XYZ file of C-alpha atoms in Angstrom:
109
model
C -22.313 10.736 -60.281
C -22.531 7.469 -61.969
C -25.044 7.518 -64.773
C -25.200 3.441 -65.022
C -23.464 0.727 -63.641
C -20.744 -0.520 -65.988
C -19.459 -4.274 -66.542
C -15.873 -4.475 -66.727
C -15.084 -7.844 -68.647
C -12.033 -9.609 -68.285
C -11.574 -11.794 -71.538
C -8.749 -14.876 -70.839
C -8.089 -18.454 -70.585
C -7.135 -20.928 -68.492
C -3.768 -21.537 -70.333
C -1.548 -18.262 -69.820
C -0.673 -16.906 -73.280
C 2.748 -17.553 -74.816
C 3.907 -13.962 -74.637
C 2.473 -13.697 -70.941
C 4.487 -16.610 -69.323
C 5.613 -14.849 -66.153
C 2.343 -13.120 -65.411
C -0.640 -14.128 -63.519
C -3.147 -16.012 -64.997
C -6.375 -14.419 -66.637
C -8.490 -15.737 -63.742
C -5.705 -14.350 -61.086
C -6.258 -10.936 -62.823
C -9.865 -11.201 -62.786
C -10.043 -11.682 -59.319
C -7.224 -8.753 -58.234
C -8.899 -6.269 -60.363
C -12.377 -7.047 -58.727
C -10.403 -6.828 -55.506
C -8.731 -3.682 -56.283
C -11.553 -1.870 -57.999
C -14.012 -2.881 -55.119
C -11.406 -0.634 -52.643
C -11.061 2.011 -55.151
C -14.676 2.695 -55.611
C -16.389 1.697 -52.323
C -20.198 1.874 -52.712
C -20.496 2.214 -56.039
C -22.010 -0.309 -58.415
C -20.221 -2.280 -61.096
C -19.553 -5.731 -62.040
C -16.578 -7.752 -63.135
C -16.866 -10.359 -65.178
C -14.650 -12.790 -66.325
C -15.150 -14.478 -69.844
C -13.208 -17.559 -71.068
C -12.350 -16.806 -74.563
C -12.347 -20.791 -75.446
C -15.889 -21.115 -73.699
C -17.802 -17.683 -74.492
C -21.052 -16.756 -72.955
C -24.283 -17.000 -74.589
C -24.355 -13.547 -75.256
C -23.628 -12.661 -78.905
C -21.305 -9.976 -78.290
C -19.090 -11.668 -75.824
C -19.051 -14.422 -78.132
C -17.953 -12.094 -81.001
C -15.037 -10.382 -78.801
C -13.914 -13.785 -77.570
C -13.589 -14.597 -81.389
C -11.559 -11.406 -81.971
C -9.292 -11.921 -79.072
C -8.245 -15.436 -80.521
C -8.172 -14.365 -84.202
C -6.179 -11.195 -83.662
C -3.831 -12.766 -81.228
C -4.508 -10.206 -78.363
C -2.534 -10.605 -75.325
C -4.964 -11.772 -72.698
C -6.278 -11.109 -70.215
C -7.785 -8.364 -72.115
C -10.219 -5.679 -70.080
C -12.873 -4.110 -71.336
C -15.001 -1.233 -70.383
C -18.082 0.238 -72.517
C -16.640 -1.873 -75.365
C -13.123 -0.002 -75.155
C -10.088 -2.251 -74.456
C -8.554 -0.597 -71.409
C -5.894 -3.182 -70.635
C -3.974 -6.351 -72.595
C -1.693 -9.119 -71.099
C -0.810 -6.934 -67.689
C -3.596 -4.706 -67.462
C -2.638 -1.574 -65.439
C -4.883 -0.385 -62.581
C -4.312 3.323 -63.354
C -5.577 3.205 -66.848
C -8.665 1.208 -65.771
C -9.394 3.533 -62.929
C -9.072 6.554 -65.007
C -11.536 4.978 -67.302
C -14.073 4.484 -64.510
C -13.615 8.154 -63.328
C -14.182 9.072 -67.215
C -17.578 7.484 -66.653
C -18.339 9.145 -63.293
C -16.836 6.835 -60.770
C -15.525 8.857 -58.129
C -12.052 7.184 -56.553
C -12.158 6.670 -52.611
C -8.535 6.873 -52.359
């Protein structure tokens, strides 16, 4: 069973990254991910948080990672679970689900 509730962080920006022109925006990806994971892991506790890299949160860890996304030219949105990058640019649901299952989440479908 799940040891603790995780936070899935989606780092992105209003502006679509130059290499991601035909992909959904970071915000759209965040909304899609939240809905897809809620269906995949019903009745299991986790949160999906959207972090704007150009307007980061008060939390130092999120500020530092936002800076990293910008400085290292990572393709955003960047999806992070437990300090591990599990998706970048066009995150794959399969990879994110696999990471959650490693942490004890049980897929409903």
